[in-house]
Short mmCIF file of C-alpha atoms and ligand atoms in Angstrom, two decimals:
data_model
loop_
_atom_site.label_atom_id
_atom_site.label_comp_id
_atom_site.label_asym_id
_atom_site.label_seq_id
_atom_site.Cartn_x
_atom_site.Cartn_y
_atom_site.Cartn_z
CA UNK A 12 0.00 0.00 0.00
CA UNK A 13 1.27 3.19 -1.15
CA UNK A 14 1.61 5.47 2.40
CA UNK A 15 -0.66 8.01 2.86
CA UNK A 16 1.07 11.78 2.20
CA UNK A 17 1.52 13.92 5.40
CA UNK A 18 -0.97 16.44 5.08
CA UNK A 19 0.99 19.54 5.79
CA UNK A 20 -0.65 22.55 6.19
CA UNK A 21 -1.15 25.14 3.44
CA UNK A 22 1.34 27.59 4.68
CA UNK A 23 3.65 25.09 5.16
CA UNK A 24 3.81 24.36 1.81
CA UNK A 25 4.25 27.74 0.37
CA UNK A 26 7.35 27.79 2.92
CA UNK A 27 8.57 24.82 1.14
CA UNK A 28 8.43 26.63 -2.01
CA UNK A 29 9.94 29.46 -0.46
CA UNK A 30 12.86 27.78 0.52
CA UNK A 31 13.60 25.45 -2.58
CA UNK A 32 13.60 28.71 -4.57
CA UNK A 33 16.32 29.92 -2.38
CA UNK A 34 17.77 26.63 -2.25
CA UNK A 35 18.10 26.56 1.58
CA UNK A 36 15.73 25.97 4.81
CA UNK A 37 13.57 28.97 5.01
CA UNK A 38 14.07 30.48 8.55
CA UNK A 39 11.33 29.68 10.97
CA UNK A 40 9.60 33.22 10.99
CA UNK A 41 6.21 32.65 9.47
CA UNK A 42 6.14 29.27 10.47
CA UNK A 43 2.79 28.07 13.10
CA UNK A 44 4.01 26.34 16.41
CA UNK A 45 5.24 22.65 15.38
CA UNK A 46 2.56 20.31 16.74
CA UNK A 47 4.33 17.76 19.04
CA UNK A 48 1.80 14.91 20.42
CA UNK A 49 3.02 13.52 23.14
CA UNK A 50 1.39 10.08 23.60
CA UNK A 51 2.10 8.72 27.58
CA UNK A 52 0.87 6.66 30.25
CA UNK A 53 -0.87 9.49 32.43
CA UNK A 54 -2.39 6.58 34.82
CA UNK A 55 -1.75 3.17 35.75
CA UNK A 56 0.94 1.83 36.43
CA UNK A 57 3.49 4.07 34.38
CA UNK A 58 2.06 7.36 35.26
CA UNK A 59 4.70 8.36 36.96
CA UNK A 60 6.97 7.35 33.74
CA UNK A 61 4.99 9.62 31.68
CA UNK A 62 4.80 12.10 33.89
CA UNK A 63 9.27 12.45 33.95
CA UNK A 64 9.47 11.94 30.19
CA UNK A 65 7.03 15.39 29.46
CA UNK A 66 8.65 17.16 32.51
CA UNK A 67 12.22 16.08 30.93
CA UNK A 68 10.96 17.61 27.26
CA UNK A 69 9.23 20.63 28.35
CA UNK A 70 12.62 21.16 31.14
CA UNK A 71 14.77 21.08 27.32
CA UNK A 72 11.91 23.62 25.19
CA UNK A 73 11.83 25.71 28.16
CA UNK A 74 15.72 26.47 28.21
CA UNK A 75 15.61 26.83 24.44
CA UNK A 76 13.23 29.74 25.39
CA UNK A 77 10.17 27.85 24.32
CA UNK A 78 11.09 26.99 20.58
CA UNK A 79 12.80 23.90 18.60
CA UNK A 80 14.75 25.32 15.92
CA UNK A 81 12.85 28.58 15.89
CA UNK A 82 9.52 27.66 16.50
CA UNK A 83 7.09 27.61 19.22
CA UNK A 84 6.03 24.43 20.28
CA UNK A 85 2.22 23.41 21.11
CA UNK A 86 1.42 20.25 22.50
CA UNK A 87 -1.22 18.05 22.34
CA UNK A 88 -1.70 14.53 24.56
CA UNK A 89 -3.16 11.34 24.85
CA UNK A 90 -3.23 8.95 27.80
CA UNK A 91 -2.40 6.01 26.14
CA UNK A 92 -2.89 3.81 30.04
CA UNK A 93 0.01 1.88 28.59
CA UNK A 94 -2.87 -0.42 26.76
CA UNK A 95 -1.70 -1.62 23.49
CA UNK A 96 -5.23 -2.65 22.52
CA UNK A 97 -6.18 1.17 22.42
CA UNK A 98 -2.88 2.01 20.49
CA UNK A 99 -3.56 2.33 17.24
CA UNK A 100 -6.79 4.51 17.81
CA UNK A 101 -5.13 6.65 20.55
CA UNK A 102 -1.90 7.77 18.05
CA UNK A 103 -4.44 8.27 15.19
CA UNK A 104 -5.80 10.81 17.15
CA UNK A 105 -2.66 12.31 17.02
CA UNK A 106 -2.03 11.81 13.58
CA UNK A 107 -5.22 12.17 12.07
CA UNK A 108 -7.39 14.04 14.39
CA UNK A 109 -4.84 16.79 15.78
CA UNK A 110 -2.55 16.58 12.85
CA UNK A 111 0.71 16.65 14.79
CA UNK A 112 4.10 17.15 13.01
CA UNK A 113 5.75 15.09 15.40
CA UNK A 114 4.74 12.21 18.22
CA UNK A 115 6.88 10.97 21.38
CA UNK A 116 5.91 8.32 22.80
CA UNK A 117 5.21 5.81 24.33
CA UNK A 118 6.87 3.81 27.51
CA UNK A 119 4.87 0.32 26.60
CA UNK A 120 7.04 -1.32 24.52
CA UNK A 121 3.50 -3.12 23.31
CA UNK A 122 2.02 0.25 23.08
CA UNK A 123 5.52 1.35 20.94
CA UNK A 124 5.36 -1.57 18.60
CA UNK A 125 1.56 -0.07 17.23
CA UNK A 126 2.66 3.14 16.79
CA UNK A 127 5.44 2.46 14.79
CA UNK A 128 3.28 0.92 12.47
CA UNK A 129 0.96 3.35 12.64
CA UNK A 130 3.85 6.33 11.97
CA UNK A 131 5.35 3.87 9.70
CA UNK A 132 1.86 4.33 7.47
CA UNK A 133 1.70 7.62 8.14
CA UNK A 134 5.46 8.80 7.38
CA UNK A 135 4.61 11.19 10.79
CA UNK A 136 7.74 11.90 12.63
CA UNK A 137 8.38 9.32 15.42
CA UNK A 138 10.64 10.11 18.87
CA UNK A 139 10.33 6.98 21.16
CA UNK A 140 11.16 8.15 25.05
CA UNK A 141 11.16 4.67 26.56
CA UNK A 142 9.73 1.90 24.82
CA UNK A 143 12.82 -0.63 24.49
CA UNK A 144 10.65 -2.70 22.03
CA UNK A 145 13.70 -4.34 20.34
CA UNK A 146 12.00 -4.90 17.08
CA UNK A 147 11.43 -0.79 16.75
CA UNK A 148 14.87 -0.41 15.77
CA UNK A 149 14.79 -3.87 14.58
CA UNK A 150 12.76 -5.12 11.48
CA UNK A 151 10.18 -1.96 11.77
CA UNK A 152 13.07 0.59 11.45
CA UNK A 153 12.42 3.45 9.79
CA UNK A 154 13.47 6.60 8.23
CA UNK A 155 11.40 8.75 10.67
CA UNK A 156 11.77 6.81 13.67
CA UNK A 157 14.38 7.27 16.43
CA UNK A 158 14.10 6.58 20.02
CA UNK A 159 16.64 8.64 22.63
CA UNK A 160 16.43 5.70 25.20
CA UNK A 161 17.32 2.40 24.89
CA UNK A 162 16.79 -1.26 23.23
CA UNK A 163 15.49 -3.87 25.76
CA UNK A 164 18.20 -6.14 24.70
CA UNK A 165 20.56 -3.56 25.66
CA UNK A 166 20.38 -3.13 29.76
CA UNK A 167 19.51 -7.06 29.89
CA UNK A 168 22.85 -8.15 27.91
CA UNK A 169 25.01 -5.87 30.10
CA UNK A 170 23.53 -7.55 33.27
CA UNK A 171 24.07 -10.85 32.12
CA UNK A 172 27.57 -10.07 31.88
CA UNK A 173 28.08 -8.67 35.29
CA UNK A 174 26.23 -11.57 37.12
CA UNK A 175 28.05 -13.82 35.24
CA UNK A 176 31.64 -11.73 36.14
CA UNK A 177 30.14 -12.35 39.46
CA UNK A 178 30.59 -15.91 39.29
CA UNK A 179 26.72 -16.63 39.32
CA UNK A 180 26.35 -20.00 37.55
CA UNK A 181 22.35 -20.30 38.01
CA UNK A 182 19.93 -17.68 37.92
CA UNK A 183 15.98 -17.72 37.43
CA UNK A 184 14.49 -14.40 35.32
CA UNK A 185 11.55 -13.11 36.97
CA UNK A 186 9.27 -10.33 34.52
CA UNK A 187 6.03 -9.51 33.16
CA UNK A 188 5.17 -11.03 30.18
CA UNK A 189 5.13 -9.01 27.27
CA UNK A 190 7.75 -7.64 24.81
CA UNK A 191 10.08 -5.22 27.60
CA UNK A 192 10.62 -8.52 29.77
CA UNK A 193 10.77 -11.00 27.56
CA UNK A 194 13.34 -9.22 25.54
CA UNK A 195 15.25 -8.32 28.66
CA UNK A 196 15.59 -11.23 29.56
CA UNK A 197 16.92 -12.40 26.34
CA UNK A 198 19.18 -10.07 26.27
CA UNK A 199 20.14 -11.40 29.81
CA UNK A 200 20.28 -15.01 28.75
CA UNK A 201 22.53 -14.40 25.27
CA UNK A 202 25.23 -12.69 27.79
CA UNK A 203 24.74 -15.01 30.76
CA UNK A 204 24.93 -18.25 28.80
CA UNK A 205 27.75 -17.08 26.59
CA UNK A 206 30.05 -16.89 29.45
CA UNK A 207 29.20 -20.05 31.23
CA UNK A 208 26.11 -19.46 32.89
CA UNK A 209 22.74 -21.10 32.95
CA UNK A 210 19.06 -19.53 32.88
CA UNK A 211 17.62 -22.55 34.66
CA UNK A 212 14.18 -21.24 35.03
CA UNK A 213 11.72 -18.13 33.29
CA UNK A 214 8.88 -17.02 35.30
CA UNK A 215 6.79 -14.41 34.51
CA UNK A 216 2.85 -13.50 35.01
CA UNK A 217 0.75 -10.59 32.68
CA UNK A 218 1.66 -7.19 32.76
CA UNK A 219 0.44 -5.18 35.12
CA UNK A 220 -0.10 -7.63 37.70
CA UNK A 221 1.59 -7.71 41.16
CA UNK A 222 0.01 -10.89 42.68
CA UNK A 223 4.14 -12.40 43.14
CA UNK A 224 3.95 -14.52 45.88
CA UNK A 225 3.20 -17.99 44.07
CA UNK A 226 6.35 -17.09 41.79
CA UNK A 227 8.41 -15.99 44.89
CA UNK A 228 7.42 -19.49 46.93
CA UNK A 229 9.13 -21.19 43.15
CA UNK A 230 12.43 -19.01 43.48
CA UNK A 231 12.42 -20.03 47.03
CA UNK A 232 12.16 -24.10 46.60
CA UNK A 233 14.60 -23.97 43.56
CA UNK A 234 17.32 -22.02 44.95
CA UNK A 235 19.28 -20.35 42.09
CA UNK A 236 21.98 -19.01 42.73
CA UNK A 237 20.83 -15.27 41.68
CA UNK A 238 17.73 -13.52 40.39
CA UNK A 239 17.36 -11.33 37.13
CA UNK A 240 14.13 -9.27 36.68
CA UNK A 241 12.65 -6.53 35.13
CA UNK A 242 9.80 -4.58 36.53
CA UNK A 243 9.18 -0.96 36.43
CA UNK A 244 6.79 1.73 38.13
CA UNK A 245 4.15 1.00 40.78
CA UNK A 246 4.93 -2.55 39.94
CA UNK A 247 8.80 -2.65 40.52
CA UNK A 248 7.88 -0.89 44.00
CA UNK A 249 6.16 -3.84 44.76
CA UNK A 250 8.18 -6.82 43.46
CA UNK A 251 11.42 -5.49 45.42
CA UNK A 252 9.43 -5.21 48.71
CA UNK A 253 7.64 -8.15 48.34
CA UNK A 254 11.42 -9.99 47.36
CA UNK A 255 12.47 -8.92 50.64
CA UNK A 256 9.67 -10.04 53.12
CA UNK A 257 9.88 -13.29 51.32
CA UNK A 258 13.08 -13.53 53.30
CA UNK A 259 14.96 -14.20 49.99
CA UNK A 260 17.07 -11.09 49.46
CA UNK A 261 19.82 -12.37 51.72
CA UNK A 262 20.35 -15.80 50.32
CA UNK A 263 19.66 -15.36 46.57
CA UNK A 264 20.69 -11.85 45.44
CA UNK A 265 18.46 -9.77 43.67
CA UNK A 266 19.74 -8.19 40.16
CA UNK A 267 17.58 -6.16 37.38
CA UNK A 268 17.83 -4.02 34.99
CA UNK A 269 17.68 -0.04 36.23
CA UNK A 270 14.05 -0.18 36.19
CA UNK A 271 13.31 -2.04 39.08
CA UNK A 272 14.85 0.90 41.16
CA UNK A 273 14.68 4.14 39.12
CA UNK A 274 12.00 6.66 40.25
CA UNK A 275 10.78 3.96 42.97
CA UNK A 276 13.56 4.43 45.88
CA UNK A 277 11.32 6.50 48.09
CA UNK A 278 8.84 3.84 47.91
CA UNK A 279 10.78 1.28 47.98
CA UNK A 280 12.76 2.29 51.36
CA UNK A 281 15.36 -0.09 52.88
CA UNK A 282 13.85 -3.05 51.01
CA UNK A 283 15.96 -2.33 48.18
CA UNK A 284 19.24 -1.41 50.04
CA UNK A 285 22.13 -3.02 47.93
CA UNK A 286 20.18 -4.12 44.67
CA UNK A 287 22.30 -4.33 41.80
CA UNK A 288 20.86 -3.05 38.36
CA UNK A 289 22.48 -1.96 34.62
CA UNK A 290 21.16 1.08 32.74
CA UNK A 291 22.11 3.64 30.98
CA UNK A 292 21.58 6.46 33.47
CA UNK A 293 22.68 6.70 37.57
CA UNK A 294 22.15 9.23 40.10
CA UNK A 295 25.00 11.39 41.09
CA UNK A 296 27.21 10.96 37.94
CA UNK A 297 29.11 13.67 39.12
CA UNK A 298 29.68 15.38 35.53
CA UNK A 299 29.02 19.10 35.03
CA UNK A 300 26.40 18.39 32.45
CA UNK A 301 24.35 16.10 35.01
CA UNK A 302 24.81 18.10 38.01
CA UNK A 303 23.44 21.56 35.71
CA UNK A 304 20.20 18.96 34.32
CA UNK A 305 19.78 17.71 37.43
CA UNK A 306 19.29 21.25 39.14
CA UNK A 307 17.30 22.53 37.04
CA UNK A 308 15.50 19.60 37.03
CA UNK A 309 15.12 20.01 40.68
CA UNK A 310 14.04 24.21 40.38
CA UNK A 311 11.37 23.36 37.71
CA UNK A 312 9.38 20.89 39.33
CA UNK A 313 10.68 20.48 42.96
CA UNK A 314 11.16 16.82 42.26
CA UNK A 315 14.90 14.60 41.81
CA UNK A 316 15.04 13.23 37.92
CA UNK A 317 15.50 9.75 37.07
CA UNK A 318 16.12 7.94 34.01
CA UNK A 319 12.93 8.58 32.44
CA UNK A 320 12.82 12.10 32.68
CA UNK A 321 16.65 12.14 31.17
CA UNK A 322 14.72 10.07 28.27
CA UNK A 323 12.41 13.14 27.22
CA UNK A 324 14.73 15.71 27.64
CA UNK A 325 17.26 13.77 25.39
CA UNK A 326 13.84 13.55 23.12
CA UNK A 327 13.47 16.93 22.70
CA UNK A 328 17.35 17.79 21.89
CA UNK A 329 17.16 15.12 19.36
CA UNK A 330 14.12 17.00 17.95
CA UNK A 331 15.50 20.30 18.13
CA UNK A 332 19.13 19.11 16.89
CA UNK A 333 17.04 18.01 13.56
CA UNK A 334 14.46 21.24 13.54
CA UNK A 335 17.95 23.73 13.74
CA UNK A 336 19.78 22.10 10.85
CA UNK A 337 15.98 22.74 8.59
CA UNK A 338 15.63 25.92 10.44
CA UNK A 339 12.66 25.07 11.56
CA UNK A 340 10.83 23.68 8.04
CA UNK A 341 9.94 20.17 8.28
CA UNK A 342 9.47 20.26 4.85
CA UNK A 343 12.98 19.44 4.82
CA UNK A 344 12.15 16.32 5.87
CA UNK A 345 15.79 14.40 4.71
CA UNK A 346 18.27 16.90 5.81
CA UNK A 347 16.30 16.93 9.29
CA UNK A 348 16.84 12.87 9.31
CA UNK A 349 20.14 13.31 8.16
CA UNK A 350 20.75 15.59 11.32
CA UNK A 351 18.93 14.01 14.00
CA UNK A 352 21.15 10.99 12.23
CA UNK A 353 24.58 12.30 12.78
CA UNK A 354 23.98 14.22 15.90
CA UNK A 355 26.07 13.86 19.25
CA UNK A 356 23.29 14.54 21.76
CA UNK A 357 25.04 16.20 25.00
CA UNK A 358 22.58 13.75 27.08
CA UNK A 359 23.34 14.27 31.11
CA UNK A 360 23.74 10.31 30.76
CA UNK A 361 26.79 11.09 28.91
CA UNK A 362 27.36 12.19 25.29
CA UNK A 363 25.49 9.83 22.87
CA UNK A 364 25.26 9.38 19.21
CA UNK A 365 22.92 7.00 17.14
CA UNK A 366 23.40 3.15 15.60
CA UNK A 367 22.03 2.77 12.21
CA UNK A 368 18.93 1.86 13.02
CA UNK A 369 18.49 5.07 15.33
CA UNK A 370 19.13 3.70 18.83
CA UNK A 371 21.44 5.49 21.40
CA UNK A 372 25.06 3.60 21.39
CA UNK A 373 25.55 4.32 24.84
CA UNK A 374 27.39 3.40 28.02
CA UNK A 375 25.51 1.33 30.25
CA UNK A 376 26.39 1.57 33.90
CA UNK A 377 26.51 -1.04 37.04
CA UNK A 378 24.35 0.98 39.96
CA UNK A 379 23.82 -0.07 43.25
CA UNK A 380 21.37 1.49 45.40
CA UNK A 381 22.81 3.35 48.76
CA UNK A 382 20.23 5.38 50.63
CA UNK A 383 17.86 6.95 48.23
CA UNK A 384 20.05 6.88 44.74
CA UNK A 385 21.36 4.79 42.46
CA UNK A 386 25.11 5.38 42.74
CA UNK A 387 27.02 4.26 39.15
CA UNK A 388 29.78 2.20 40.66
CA UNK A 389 31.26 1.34 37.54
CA UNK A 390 30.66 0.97 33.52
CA UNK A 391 28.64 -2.47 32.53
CA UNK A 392 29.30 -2.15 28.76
CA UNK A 393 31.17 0.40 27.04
CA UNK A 394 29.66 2.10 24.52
CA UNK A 395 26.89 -0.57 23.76
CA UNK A 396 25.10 -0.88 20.38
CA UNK A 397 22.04 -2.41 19.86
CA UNK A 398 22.74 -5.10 17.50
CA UNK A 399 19.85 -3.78 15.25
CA UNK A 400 19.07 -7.16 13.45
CA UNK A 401 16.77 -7.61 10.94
CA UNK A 402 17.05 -3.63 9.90
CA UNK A 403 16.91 -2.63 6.79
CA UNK A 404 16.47 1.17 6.21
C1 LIG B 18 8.80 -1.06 28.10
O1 LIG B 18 7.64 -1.51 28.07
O2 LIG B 18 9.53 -1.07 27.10
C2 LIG B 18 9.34 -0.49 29.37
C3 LIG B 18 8.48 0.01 30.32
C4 LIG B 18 9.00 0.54 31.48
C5 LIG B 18 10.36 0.60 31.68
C6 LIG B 18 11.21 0.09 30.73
C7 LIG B 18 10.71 -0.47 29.57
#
């Protein structure tokens, strides 16, 4: 099926003409706000994810004075509940009802996986925040989509490679099932098992529930040696207290990818004292650029950033990096790509630029919690790149 045309708006295209004429970007004067739909969890059990990823985007527009390569910005949402079922429907409102010039979202990696397809169709800008849906920058890569996060294979390979330095021979992956955990943990298991180690049992039960204790009473009985798991939000909170009066977090450590304790510490209190986790963010980095993000973070919204809000402040530099080199004129749709592309985005993770396939190649840390932050204590992986397989762009 031939994809539907972006229907830009009238004065849009005369800018276009404008600026082949001239043979350049025509400067963003004259130009409406670009529409940017954001498309987030604003309940369940990623609110709170949603809720850093728009703070972390507005914090970036705001110190750009309110524009993206010259233009004012208005936004328009949807609370996608982090239900894929209502994915397509909820990004077409985006698309087709609010005509939007650009979407970021989602943090579902199910909820990801439809709007690619749906932006895919559509040839609408894409910015994914969270989502590690591997298969995003994976077989449904795409021109116009780019994600300023991660891959879920990414902070799952890097952990099986530390529990496995650790001298951890049998482990049991705990997660919910649906794309983010399962492709955590095979991330997980393709490190683990290539240096010696042995993913003796998977257990996982449906997304969002919390109901653990039946799966804790099998990691109890079989006694692994360690414990890999992803969970995230309201749901992490629980898992990671509910580990610990179990009485297993003494005898079988508890490992995870940075989810499991990012944005949940307060919550989470003692319980998670010591937890080991790889991602590509950490509290108290200690580089200039963090410690400036991270207070003004902090003045805007009275609140400490995590990971997520890092995520969509990252999304809206790799926005604006590709709106300055068009000045502003989207109409300029390849030379923006081509920017975003070859961009080094000055992320307060670290300096990142993108693999092929338009993930962040990025250092993923070792954390461990201490008090209320995730302290980096070392690098995981160097440099990582999502292996990107089965893109072809
Ligand atoms: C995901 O569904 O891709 C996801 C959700 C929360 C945290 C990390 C990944």
């Amino acid at each position: 099926m031939t994809p539907a045309p972006i229907q830009w708006p009238a004065v849009k295209a005369l800018a276009a003409a404008a600026a082949l004429l001239c043979g350049a970007a025509a400067p963003a004067q004259g130009l409406p706000p670009l529409k940017v739909g954001l498309m987030l969890p604003a309940t369940g059990t990623y609110a709170a994810l949603g809720t850093a990823i728009e703070n972390g985007f507005r914090l970036h527009v705001a110190e750009q004075g309110g524009k993206l390569g010259g233009r004012e910005i208005t936004f328009f949402k949807v609370d996608d509940e982090s239900d894929p079922a209502k994915a397509t429907d909820n990004v077409n409102k985006l698309i087709k009802r609010d005509g939007v010039d650009v979407v970021v979202g989602s943090v579902h990696s199910g909820v990801a996986l439809a709007m690619a397809r749906a932006v895919k169709a559509s040839r609408t800008l894409l910015i994914v925040p969270n989502a590690g849906a591997d298969a995003v920058t994976g077989p449904m890569c795409a021109p116009n989509i780019f994600r300023s996060s991660f891959s879920n294979w990414q902070p799952g390979y890097a952990m099986g490679q530390v529990m496995a330095a650790k001298g951890h021979k049998k482990a049991i992956a705990i997660t919910w099932k649906y794309a983010a955990g399962e492709e955590m943990v095979r991330g997980f298991r393709e490190a683990f098992e290539k240096a010696g180690g042995q993913v003796v049992k998977e257990l996982t039960l449906p997304f969002p529930n919390v109901e653990f204790q039946a799966l804790l009473t099998e990691i109890a009985a079989a006694r692994p040696d360690a414990v890999f798991s992803f969970f995230a939000g309201g749901g992490a909170v629980k898992f990671v207290k509910d580990y610990a009066a179990a009485g297993l977090k003494k005898g079988i450590p508890l490992y995870g990818t940075g989810f499991l304790t990012d944005g949940t510490l307060e919550a989470q209190g003692a319980d998670a004292e010591g937890v080991l986790t790889t991602l590509h963010y950490a509290d108290a980095l200690d580089t200039p650029r963090d410690q400036a993000f991270r207070l003004a973070y902090a003045k805007a919204y009275k609140l400490q950033p995590d990971v997520y809000a890092v995520q969509g402040y990252d999304a809206a530099q790799m926005l604006g990096a590709g709106l300055a080199a068009v000045k502003g004129d989207l109409n300029h749709r390849d030379d923006l790509i081509k920017a975003i592309e070859s961009a080094r985005i000055d992320s307060p993770r670290g300096a990142f630029t993108l693999s092929a396939s338009h993930n962040p190649v990025q250092d993923i840390y070792l954390r461990q919690v201490v008090g209320r932050e995730n302290k980096a204590v070392g690098v995981a992986s160097k440099a990582l790149a999502d292996p990107g397989r089965g893109c072809r762009m």
